[in-house]
Coordinates of N, CA and C in Angstrom, one line a residue:
Chain A
A12 N 3.0 5.5 -17.1 CA 4.3 6.1 -16.6 C 4.4 5.9 -15.1
Q13 N 5.6 5.6 -14.7 CA 5.8 5.3 -13.3 C 5.6 6.6 -12.5
K14 N 4.7 6.5 -11.5 CA 4.4 7.7 -10.7 C 5.3 7.8 -9.5
I15 N 5.8 6.7 -9.0 CA 6.7 6.7 -7.9 C 7.9 6.0 -8.2
T16 N 9.1 6.6 -8.0 CA 10.4 6.0 -8.3 C 11.2 5.9 -7.1
Q17 N 11.6 4.7 -6.8 CA 12.6 4.5 -5.7 C 13.8 3.9 -6.4
T18 N 14.9 4.6 -6.4 CA 16.1 4.2 -7.2 C 17.0 3.3 -6.5
Q19 N 16.8 3.1 -5.2 CA 17.8 2.2 -4.4 C 17.1 0.9 -4.1
P20 N 17.5 -0.1 -4.9 CA 16.9 -1.5 -4.6 C 17.3 -2.0 -3.2
G21 N 18.5 -1.7 -2.8 CA 19.0 -2.1 -1.5 C 19.9 -1.1 -0.8
M22 N 19.8 -1.1 0.5 CA 20.6 -0.2 1.3 C 21.1 -0.9 2.5
F23 N 22.4 -0.5 2.9 CA 22.9 -1.0 4.2 C 23.2 0.2 5.1
V24 N 23.0 0.0 6.4 CA 23.3 1.0 7.3 C 23.7 0.3 8.6
Q25 N 24.6 1.0 9.3 CA 25.0 0.4 10.6 C 24.1 0.9 11.7
E26 N 23.9 0.0 12.7 CA 23.1 0.3 13.8 C 23.5 1.6 14.4
K27 N 22.5 2.4 14.8 CA 22.6 3.8 15.4 C 22.9 4.9 14.4
E28 N 23.2 4.5 13.2 CA 23.4 5.5 12.2 C 22.1 6.0 11.5
A29 N 22.1 7.1 10.9 CA 20.9 7.6 10.1 C 21.0 7.1 8.7
V30 N 19.9 7.0 8.1 CA 19.8 6.5 6.7 C 18.7 7.3 5.9
T31 N 19.0 7.6 4.7 CA 17.9 8.3 3.9 C 17.5 7.4 2.7
L32 N 16.3 7.1 2.6 CA 15.7 6.3 1.5 C 15.0 7.3 0.5
D33 N 15.4 7.2 -0.8 CA 15.0 8.2 -1.8 C 13.6 7.8 -2.4
C34 N 12.9 8.8 -2.7 CA 11.6 8.7 -3.4 C 11.3 9.9 -4.2
T35 N 11.1 9.7 -5.5 CA 10.6 10.8 -6.3 C 9.3 10.4 -6.9
Y36 N 8.5 11.4 -7.2 CA 7.1 11.2 -7.7 C 6.8 12.1 -8.9
D37 N 5.7 11.7 -9.5 CA 5.3 12.4 -10.7 C 3.8 12.6 -10.7
T38 N 3.3 13.8 -10.6 CA 1.9 14.1 -10.7 C 1.7 15.5 -11.2
S39 N 0.6 15.7 -11.8 CA 0.2 17.1 -12.2 C -1.0 17.6 -11.3
D40 N -1.4 16.7 -10.4 CA -2.5 17.1 -9.4 C -1.9 18.0 -8.4
P41 N -2.5 19.1 -8.1 CA -1.9 20.0 -7.1 C -2.2 19.5 -5.6
S42 N -3.1 18.6 -5.5 CA -3.4 18.1 -4.2 C -3.1 16.6 -4.2
Y43 N -2.2 16.2 -3.3 CA -1.9 14.8 -3.2 C -1.2 14.5 -1.8
G44 N -1.1 13.2 -1.5 CA -0.5 12.8 -0.3 C 0.6 11.8 -0.5
L45 N 1.6 11.9 0.3 CA 2.8 11.0 0.2 C 2.9 10.1 1.4
F46 N 3.2 8.9 1.3 CA 3.2 8.0 2.4 C 4.5 7.1 2.3
W47 N 4.9 6.7 3.5 CA 5.9 5.7 3.6 C 5.4 4.5 4.4
Y48 N 5.6 3.3 3.9 CA 5.3 2.1 4.6 C 6.5 1.2 4.7
K49 N 6.4 0.4 5.8 CA 7.5 -0.6 6.1 C 6.9 -2.0 5.9
Q50 N 7.6 -2.9 5.2 CA 7.1 -4.2 5.1 C 8.1 -5.2 5.6
P51 N 8.0 -5.7 6.8 CA 8.9 -6.8 7.2 C 8.7 -8.1 6.5
S52 N 9.5 -9.0 6.7 CA 9.4 -10.3 6.0 C 8.1 -11.0 6.2
S53 N 7.4 -10.6 7.3 CA 6.1 -11.2 7.5 C 5.0 -10.8 6.5
G54 N 5.3 -9.7 5.8 CA 4.4 -9.3 4.7 C 3.5 -8.1 5.0
E55 N 3.2 -7.9 6.3 CA 2.2 -6.8 6.6 C 2.8 -5.4 6.3
M56 N 2.0 -4.6 5.8 CA 2.5 -3.2 5.5 C 2.2 -2.3 6.7
I57 N 3.2 -1.7 7.2 CA 3.1 -0.9 8.4 C 3.2 0.6 8.0
F58 N 2.2 1.4 8.3 CA 2.2 2.8 8.0 C 3.3 3.5 8.9
L59 N 4.1 4.4 8.2 CA 5.1 5.1 9.0 C 4.9 6.6 9.1
I60 N 4.6 7.2 7.9 CA 4.6 8.7 7.9 C 3.8 9.2 6.7
Y61 N 3.2 10.3 6.9 CA 2.4 10.9 5.8 C 2.7 12.4 5.7
Q62 N 2.8 12.8 4.4 CA 3.0 14.3 4.1 C 2.0 14.7 3.0
G63 N 1.2 15.7 3.4 CA 0.3 16.3 2.4 C 1.0 17.3 1.5
S64 N 0.5 17.5 0.3 CA 1.1 18.4 -0.6 C 1.1 19.8 -0.2
Y65 N 0.1 20.2 0.6 CA 0.0 21.6 1.1 C 0.7 21.8 2.4
D66 N 1.2 20.7 3.0 CA 1.8 20.9 4.3 C 3.1 21.7 4.2
Q67 N 3.2 22.7 5.0 CA 4.4 23.6 4.9 C 5.6 23.0 5.6
Q68 N 5.4 22.2 6.6 CA 6.5 21.6 7.3 C 6.7 20.1 7.0
N69 N 7.9 19.7 7.1 CA 8.2 18.3 6.9 C 7.6 17.5 8.0
A70 N 7.0 16.3 7.7 CA 6.4 15.5 8.6 C 7.5 14.7 9.5
T71 N 7.2 14.5 10.7 CA 8.0 13.7 11.6 C 7.2 12.8 12.4
E72 N 7.7 11.6 12.7 CA 7.0 10.6 13.5 C 8.1 9.8 14.2
G73 N 8.4 10.3 15.4 CA 9.5 9.6 16.2 C 10.8 9.6 15.5
R74 N 11.4 8.4 15.1 CA 12.7 8.4 14.4 C 12.5 8.6 12.9
Y75 N 11.3 8.7 12.5 CA 11.1 8.9 11.0 C 10.8 10.3 10.7
S76 N 11.4 10.8 9.6 CA 11.1 12.1 9.1 C 11.0 12.1 7.6
L77 N 10.2 12.9 7.0 CA 10.1 13.0 5.6 C 10.7 14.3 5.1
N78 N 11.7 14.2 4.2 CA 12.3 15.4 3.6 C 11.5 15.7 2.3
F79 N 10.6 16.6 2.4 CA 9.7 16.9 1.3 C 10.2 18.1 0.6
Q80 N 10.6 17.9 -0.7 CA 11.0 19.0 -1.5 C 10.1 19.0 -2.7
K81 N 9.1 19.9 -2.6 CA 8.0 19.9 -3.6 C 8.4 20.2 -5.0
A82 N 9.3 21.2 -5.1 CA 9.7 21.6 -6.5 C 10.5 20.5 -7.2
R83 N 11.2 19.7 -6.4 CA 12.0 18.6 -7.0 C 11.1 17.4 -7.0
K84 N 9.9 17.4 -6.5 CA 9.0 16.2 -6.4 C 9.8 15.0 -5.8
S85 N 10.3 15.3 -4.6 CA 10.9 14.2 -3.9 C 10.4 14.2 -2.5
A86 N 10.4 13.0 -1.9 CA 9.8 12.8 -0.6 C 10.7 11.7 0.1
N87 N 11.9 12.0 0.5 CA 12.8 11.1 1.0 C 12.5 10.8 2.5
L88 N 12.6 9.5 2.9 CA 12.4 9.1 4.3 C 13.8 9.1 5.0
V89 N 13.8 9.7 6.1 CA 15.0 9.7 6.9 C 14.7 8.9 8.2
I90 N 15.5 7.9 8.4 CA 15.4 7.1 9.7 C 16.6 7.4 10.5
S91 N 16.4 8.0 11.7 CA 17.5 8.3 12.5 C 17.8 7.2 13.5
A92 N 19.0 7.1 14.0 CA 19.4 6.0 15.0 C 18.8 4.7 14.6
S93 N 19.3 4.1 13.5 CA 18.7 2.9 13.0 C 18.9 1.8 14.0
Q94 N 17.9 0.9 14.0 CA 17.9 -0.3 14.9 C 17.8 -1.5 14.0
L95 N 18.2 -2.7 14.6 CA 18.2 -3.9 13.9 C 16.8 -4.3 13.4
G96 N 15.8 -3.9 14.1 CA 14.4 -4.2 13.8 C 13.9 -3.3 12.6
D97 N 14.7 -2.4 12.2 CA 14.4 -1.5 11.0 C 14.6 -2.3 9.7
S98 N 15.3 -3.4 9.7 CA 15.6 -4.2 8.5 C 14.3 -4.6 7.9
A99 N 14.0 -4.2 6.7 CA 12.7 -4.5 6.1 C 12.7 -3.9 4.7
M100 N 11.6 -4.1 3.9 CA 11.4 -3.3 2.7 C 10.6 -2.1 3.0
Y101 N 11.0 -1.0 2.4 CA 10.3 0.3 2.6 C 9.7 0.8 1.3
F102 N 8.5 1.1 1.3 CA 7.7 1.6 0.1 C 7.3 3.0 0.3
C103 N 7.5 3.7 -0.8 CA 7.0 5.1 -0.9 C 5.7 5.0 -1.7
A104 N 4.7 5.8 -1.3 CA 3.4 5.7 -2.1 C 2.8 7.1 -2.2
M105 N 2.0 7.3 -3.2 CA 1.3 8.5 -3.4 C -0.1 8.3 -3.7
R106 N -0.9 9.2 -3.1 CA -2.3 9.2 -3.4 C -2.7 10.6 -4.0
E107 N -3.2 10.5 -5.2 CA -3.7 11.7 -5.9 C -5.1 12.0 -5.5
D108 N -5.4 13.2 -5.2 CA -6.8 13.5 -4.7 C -7.7 13.7 -5.9
T109 N -7.9 12.7 -6.7 CA -8.8 12.7 -7.9 C -9.7 11.5 -7.8
P110 N -10.6 11.5 -6.9 CA -11.5 10.3 -6.7 C -12.2 9.9 -7.9
W111 N -12.4 10.8 -8.9 CA -13.1 10.4 -10.1 C -12.3 9.7 -11.0
D112 N -11.0 9.6 -10.7 CA -10.0 8.9 -11.6 C -9.6 7.6 -11.0
S113 N -8.8 7.6 -10.0 CA -8.3 6.4 -9.4 C -8.9 6.2 -8.0
G114 N -9.8 7.0 -7.6 CA -10.2 6.9 -6.2 C -9.1 7.4 -5.3
Y115 N -9.1 6.9 -4.1 CA -8.0 7.3 -3.2 C -6.9 6.1 -3.1
A116 N -6.8 5.3 -4.2 CA -5.9 4.2 -4.2 C -4.5 4.8 -4.1
L117 N -3.6 4.0 -3.6 CA -2.2 4.4 -3.5 C -1.4 3.8 -4.7
N118 N -0.5 4.7 -5.2 CA 0.5 4.2 -6.2 C 1.8 4.0 -5.4
F119 N 2.3 2.8 -5.5 CA 3.5 2.4 -4.8 C 4.7 2.4 -5.7
G120 N 5.9 2.7 -5.1 CA 7.1 2.5 -5.7 C 7.5 1.0 -5.6
K121 N 8.6 0.6 -6.2 CA 9.0 -0.8 -6.1 C 9.7 -1.2 -4.8
G122 N 10.0 -0.2 -4.0 CA 10.6 -0.5 -2.7 C 12.1 -0.5 -2.6
T123 N 12.5 -0.3 -1.4 CA 14.0 -0.3 -1.1 C 14.2 -1.3 0.1
S124 N 15.1 -2.2 -0.1 CA 15.3 -3.2 1.0 C 16.4 -2.6 1.9
L125 N 16.1 -2.4 3.1 CA 17.1 -1.9 4.1 C 17.6 -3.0 5.0
L126 N 18.9 -3.1 5.1 CA 19.5 -4.0 6.1 C 20.3 -3.2 7.1
V127 N 20.0 -3.4 8.3 CA 20.7 -2.7 9.4 C 21.7 -3.7 10.0
T128 N 22.9 -3.4 10.0 CA 24.0 -4.3 10.5 C 24.5 -3.9 11.9
P129 N 24.9 -4.8 12.7 CA 25.4 -4.5 14.1 C 26.7 -3.7 14.0
Chain B
E12 N -7.4 -1.4 20.0 CA -8.3 -1.4 18.7 C -7.7 -2.5 17.8
A13 N -8.7 -3.3 17.3 CA -8.3 -4.4 16.5 C -7.9 -3.8 15.1
G14 N -6.9 -4.4 14.5 CA -6.4 -4.0 13.2 C -7.2 -4.7 12.1
V15 N -6.8 -4.5 10.9 CA -7.4 -5.1 9.7 C -7.1 -6.6 9.8
T16 N -8.1 -7.4 9.6 CA -7.8 -8.9 9.6 C -8.1 -9.4 8.2
Q17 N -7.4 -10.5 7.8 CA -7.6 -11.1 6.5 C -7.6 -12.7 6.7
S18 N -8.4 -13.3 5.9 CA -8.4 -14.8 6.0 C -8.6 -15.3 4.6
P19 N -8.0 -16.5 4.3 CA -7.1 -17.2 5.1 C -5.7 -16.6 5.0
T20 N -4.7 -17.1 5.7 CA -3.4 -16.6 5.7 C -2.6 -17.1 4.4
H21 N -2.8 -18.4 4.1 CA -2.2 -19.0 3.0 C -3.2 -19.8 2.2
L22 N -3.0 -19.9 0.9 CA -3.9 -20.7 0.1 C -3.2 -21.3 -1.1
I23 N -3.5 -22.5 -1.4 CA -2.9 -23.1 -2.6 C -4.1 -23.6 -3.5
K24 N -4.1 -23.1 -4.7 CA -5.1 -23.5 -5.7 C -4.5 -24.0 -7.0
T25 N -5.4 -24.6 -7.7 CA -5.0 -25.1 -9.0 C -5.5 -24.2 -10.1
R26 N -4.7 -24.0 -11.2 CA -5.1 -23.2 -12.3 C -6.5 -23.5 -12.8
G27 N -7.3 -22.5 -13.0 CA -8.7 -22.7 -13.4 C -9.7 -22.7 -12.3
Q28 N -9.2 -22.9 -11.1 CA -10.2 -22.8 -9.9 C -10.5 -21.4 -9.6
Q29 N -11.4 -21.3 -8.6 CA -11.9 -20.0 -8.1 C -11.5 -19.9 -6.6
V30 N -11.3 -18.6 -6.2 CA -10.9 -18.4 -4.8 C -11.6 -17.2 -4.2
T31 N -11.8 -17.2 -2.9 CA -12.4 -16.1 -2.2 C -11.6 -15.7 -1.0
L32 N -11.2 -14.5 -1.0 CA -10.4 -13.9 0.1 C -11.2 -13.0 0.9
R33 N -11.0 -12.9 2.2 CA -11.8 -12.1 3.1 C -11.0 -11.1 3.9
C34 N -11.7 -10.0 4.2 CA -11.1 -8.9 4.8 C -12.1 -8.2 5.8
S35 N -11.6 -7.9 7.0 CA -12.4 -7.2 8.0 C -11.7 -5.9 8.3
P36 N -12.3 -4.7 8.1 CA -11.6 -3.5 8.3 C -11.6 -3.1 9.8
I37 N -10.8 -2.1 10.0 CA -10.8 -1.5 11.4 C -12.2 -0.9 11.7
S38 N -12.6 -1.1 12.9 CA -13.9 -0.6 13.3 C -14.0 0.9 13.0
G39 N -15.1 1.3 12.3 CA -15.3 2.7 11.9 C -14.8 3.1 10.6
H40 N -14.0 2.2 10.0 CA -13.5 2.5 8.6 C -14.6 2.0 7.6
T41 N -14.9 2.8 6.6 CA -15.9 2.4 5.7 C -15.3 2.0 4.3
S42 N -14.0 2.4 4.1 CA -13.4 2.1 2.8 C -12.5 0.9 2.9
V43 N -12.6 0.0 1.9 CA -11.7 -1.1 1.9 C -11.0 -1.1 0.5
Y44 N -9.7 -1.3 0.5 CA -8.9 -1.4 -0.7 C -8.3 -2.7 -0.8
W45 N -8.2 -3.3 -2.0 CA -7.5 -4.5 -2.3 C -6.3 -4.2 -3.2
Y46 N -5.1 -4.8 -2.8 CA -3.9 -4.7 -3.6 C -3.3 -6.1 -3.9
Q47 N -2.7 -6.2 -5.0 CA -2.0 -7.4 -5.3 C -0.5 -7.1 -5.3
Q48 N 0.3 -8.0 -4.6 CA 1.7 -7.8 -4.6 C 2.4 -9.1 -5.2
A49 N 2.6 -9.1 -6.5 CA 3.2 -10.2 -7.1 C 4.7 -10.0 -7.2
L50 N 5.4 -11.1 -7.2 CA 6.9 -11.0 -7.1 C 7.4 -10.2 -8.3
G51 N 8.2 -9.2 -8.0 CA 8.8 -8.4 -9.1 C 7.9 -7.3 -9.6
L52 N 6.6 -7.3 -9.2 CA 5.7 -6.3 -9.8 C 5.3 -5.2 -8.8
G53 N 5.7 -5.3 -7.6 CA 5.3 -4.3 -6.6 C 3.8 -4.4 -6.3
L54 N 3.3 -3.4 -5.5 CA 1.9 -3.4 -5.2 C 1.1 -2.8 -6.2
Q55 N 0.1 -3.5 -6.7 CA -0.8 -2.9 -7.7 C -2.2 -2.8 -7.1
F56 N -2.9 -1.7 -7.3 CA -4.2 -1.5 -6.9 C -5.2 -2.3 -7.6
L57 N -6.1 -3.0 -6.9 CA -7.1 -3.9 -7.5 C -8.5 -3.3 -7.5
L58 N -9.0 -3.0 -6.3 CA -10.4 -2.6 -6.1 C -10.5 -1.7 -4.9
W59 N -11.5 -0.8 -5.0 CA -11.8 0.1 -3.8 C -13.3 0.0 -3.6
Y60 N -13.7 -0.3 -2.4 CA -15.1 -0.4 -2.0 C -15.3 0.6 -0.9
D61 N -16.5 1.3 -0.9 CA -16.9 2.2 0.1 C -18.4 2.2 0.2
E62 N -18.9 2.1 1.5 CA -20.4 2.0 1.7 C -21.1 1.0 0.8
G63 N -20.4 -0.1 0.7 CA -21.1 -1.2 0.0 C -21.0 -1.2 -1.6
E64 N -20.4 -0.1 -2.1 CA -20.3 0.1 -3.5 C -18.8 -0.1 -4.0
E65 N -18.7 -0.6 -5.2 CA -17.4 -0.6 -5.8 C -17.2 0.8 -6.4
R66 N -16.1 1.5 -5.9 CA -15.9 2.9 -6.3 C -14.9 3.0 -7.5
N67 N -14.0 2.1 -7.5 CA -13.0 2.1 -8.6 C -12.2 0.8 -8.6
R68 N -11.7 0.5 -9.8 CA -10.9 -0.7 -9.9 C -9.6 -0.4 -10.7
G69 N -8.6 -1.1 -10.4 CA -7.3 -1.0 -11.1 C -7.3 -1.7 -12.5
N70 N -6.2 -1.8 -13.1 CA -6.1 -2.4 -14.4 C -6.0 -3.9 -14.3
F71 N -7.1 -4.5 -13.9 CA -7.2 -6.0 -13.8 C -8.4 -6.5 -14.5
P72 N -8.3 -7.8 -15.0 CA -9.5 -8.3 -15.8 C -10.7 -8.5 -14.9
P73 N -11.9 -8.7 -15.5 CA -13.1 -8.8 -14.8 C -13.2 -10.1 -13.9
R74 N -12.3 -11.0 -14.1 CA -12.4 -12.2 -13.3 C -11.9 -11.9 -11.9
F75 N -11.4 -10.7 -11.7 CA -11.2 -10.2 -10.3 C -12.4 -9.4 -9.9
S76 N -13.1 -9.8 -8.9 CA -14.3 -9.0 -8.5 C -14.4 -9.1 -7.0
G77 N -15.4 -8.5 -6.4 CA -15.5 -8.5 -5.0 C -16.8 -7.9 -4.6
R78 N -16.9 -7.7 -3.3 CA -18.1 -7.0 -2.7 C -17.8 -6.5 -1.3
Q79 N -18.6 -5.6 -0.9 CA -18.5 -5.2 0.5 C -19.8 -5.3 1.2
F80 N -19.8 -5.8 2.4 CA -21.0 -6.1 3.1 C -21.4 -5.0 4.0
P81 N -22.7 -5.0 4.5 CA -23.2 -3.9 5.3 C -22.3 -3.6 6.5
N82 N -21.6 -4.6 7.0 CA -20.7 -4.3 8.2 C -19.3 -3.9 7.7
Y83 N -19.2 -3.6 6.4 CA -18.0 -3.0 5.8 C -16.9 -4.1 5.5
S84 N -17.1 -5.3 5.9 CA -16.1 -6.3 5.6 C -16.2 -6.6 4.0
S85 N -15.2 -7.2 3.5 CA -15.1 -7.3 2.1 C -14.6 -8.7 1.6
E86 N -15.0 -9.1 0.5 CA -14.5 -10.3 -0.2 C -13.9 -10.0 -1.5
L87 N -12.8 -10.7 -1.8 CA -12.2 -10.6 -3.2 C -12.3 -11.9 -3.8
N88 N -12.9 -12.0 -5.0 CA -13.1 -13.2 -5.7 C -12.2 -13.2 -6.9
V89 N -11.6 -14.3 -7.2 CA -10.8 -14.4 -8.4 C -11.2 -15.7 -9.1
N90 N -11.8 -15.6 -10.3 CA -12.2 -16.8 -11.0 C -11.1 -17.2 -12.0
A91 N -11.3 -18.4 -12.5 CA -10.4 -18.9 -13.5 C -8.9 -18.6 -13.2
L92 N -8.5 -19.1 -12.1 CA -7.1 -18.7 -11.7 C -6.0 -19.1 -12.7
E93 N -5.1 -18.2 -12.8 CA -3.9 -18.3 -13.7 C -2.7 -18.3 -12.8
L94 N -1.6 -18.9 -13.4 CA -0.4 -19.0 -12.6 C 0.1 -17.7 -12.1
E95 N -0.1 -16.7 -13.0 CA 0.4 -15.3 -12.6 C -0.4 -14.6 -11.5
D96 N -1.5 -15.3 -11.1 CA -2.3 -14.7 -10.0 C -1.6 -15.0 -8.6
S97 N -0.6 -15.9 -8.7 CA 0.2 -16.1 -7.4 C 0.8 -14.8 -6.9
A98 N 0.4 -14.5 -5.7 CA 0.8 -13.2 -5.1 C 0.4 -13.1 -3.7
L99 N 0.8 -12.0 -3.0 CA 0.3 -11.7 -1.7 C -0.8 -10.7 -2.0
Y100 N -2.0 -10.9 -1.4 CA -3.1 -10.1 -1.6 C -3.4 -9.3 -0.3
L101 N -3.3 -8.0 -0.4 CA -3.3 -7.2 0.8 C -4.6 -6.4 0.8
C102 N -5.2 -6.3 1.9 CA -6.4 -5.5 2.1 C -6.1 -4.3 3.0
A103 N -6.6 -3.2 2.7 CA -6.4 -2.0 3.6 C -7.7 -1.3 3.8
S104 N -7.8 -0.6 5.0 CA -9.0 0.1 5.3 C -8.6 1.5 5.7
S105 N -9.6 2.4 5.5 CA -9.4 3.8 5.9 C -10.8 4.4 6.1
P106 N -10.9 5.5 6.9 CA -12.1 6.2 6.8 C -12.3 6.8 5.5
L107 N -13.5 7.1 5.0 CA -13.6 7.7 3.7 C -13.0 9.1 3.7
G108 N -12.3 9.4 2.6 CA -11.8 10.7 2.5 C -10.3 10.6 2.1
S109 N -9.8 11.7 1.6 CA -8.5 11.6 1.0 C -7.4 11.9 2.1
S110 N -7.8 12.3 3.2 CA -6.7 12.8 4.1 C -6.3 11.7 5.1
Y111 N -6.6 10.5 4.8 CA -6.4 9.4 5.8 C -5.5 8.4 5.2
E112 N -4.6 7.9 6.1 CA -3.7 6.8 5.7 C -4.5 5.5 5.6
Q113 N -4.0 4.6 4.9 CA -4.6 3.3 4.8 C -3.9 2.3 5.7
Y114 N -4.6 1.5 6.4 CA -4.0 0.6 7.3 C -4.2 -0.8 6.7
F115 N -3.1 -1.6 6.6 CA -3.1 -2.8 5.9 C -3.3 -4.0 6.9
G116 N -3.9 -5.0 6.3 CA -3.9 -6.3 7.0 C -2.7 -7.1 6.7
P117 N -2.6 -8.3 7.3 CA -1.4 -9.2 7.1 C -1.3 -9.8 5.8
G118 N -2.3 -9.8 5.0 CA -2.3 -10.4 3.7 C -2.7 -11.8 3.6
T119 N -3.1 -12.2 2.4 CA -3.3 -13.7 2.1 C -2.3 -14.0 1.0
R120 N -1.5 -15.0 1.2 CA -0.6 -15.5 0.2 C -1.2 -16.6 -0.6
L121 N -1.5 -16.3 -1.9 CA -2.1 -17.3 -2.8 C -1.0 -17.9 -3.7
T122 N -1.0 -19.1 -3.8 CA -0.2 -19.9 -4.7 C -1.0 -20.6 -5.7
V123 N -0.8 -20.4 -7.0 CA -1.6 -21.1 -8.0 C -0.6 -22.1 -8.7
T124 N -1.0 -23.4 -8.7 CA -0.1 -24.4 -9.3 C -0.8 -25.0 -10.6

């Protein structure tokens, strides 16, 4: 079963606008972590932001914030004041804290391609 | 601080051949993860090494194997290459423990013809 779902294959946003990238997850583990990564065309995965399942507040890192709604099992990424350099693939990932099962490996969604236009 | 490095950058192999990919983690990181990113399939977890031991593997056949050296660098070996092994192979490192993000290298792009 798909553990991470990203329903937006592609998104457009105008420069300086905010954009929300959707992510829903599925787990029965009470302890888990949620991550967002950016993958430019060069291929390298760049860590953006992390949210732990027990964190009370939404994570923020500069222009990135994570809208964590635990009851809905969603972890949407909000990018404020988009820049042309934000154009890339964005992946949501989850780590379940069950090292006896999958270790600490990340389960990735299929990604959302974001294009920022002038 | 140097990031995760991988070599080679690109590789072209023929079906049936064997290939070895290399990864050096960030200094101080003991865990190394390997992922495969094939076109249309997203990132799939391959292997996890920590302190020289294979800790877990994803749903891949035994011809995918590897090892981790005392300096925590790692190799991924793929035997009997198949066309569907063509993919970007990404290595990530983290300190051991669940509370840490994984930092990725630039990847090795493997093409099997």
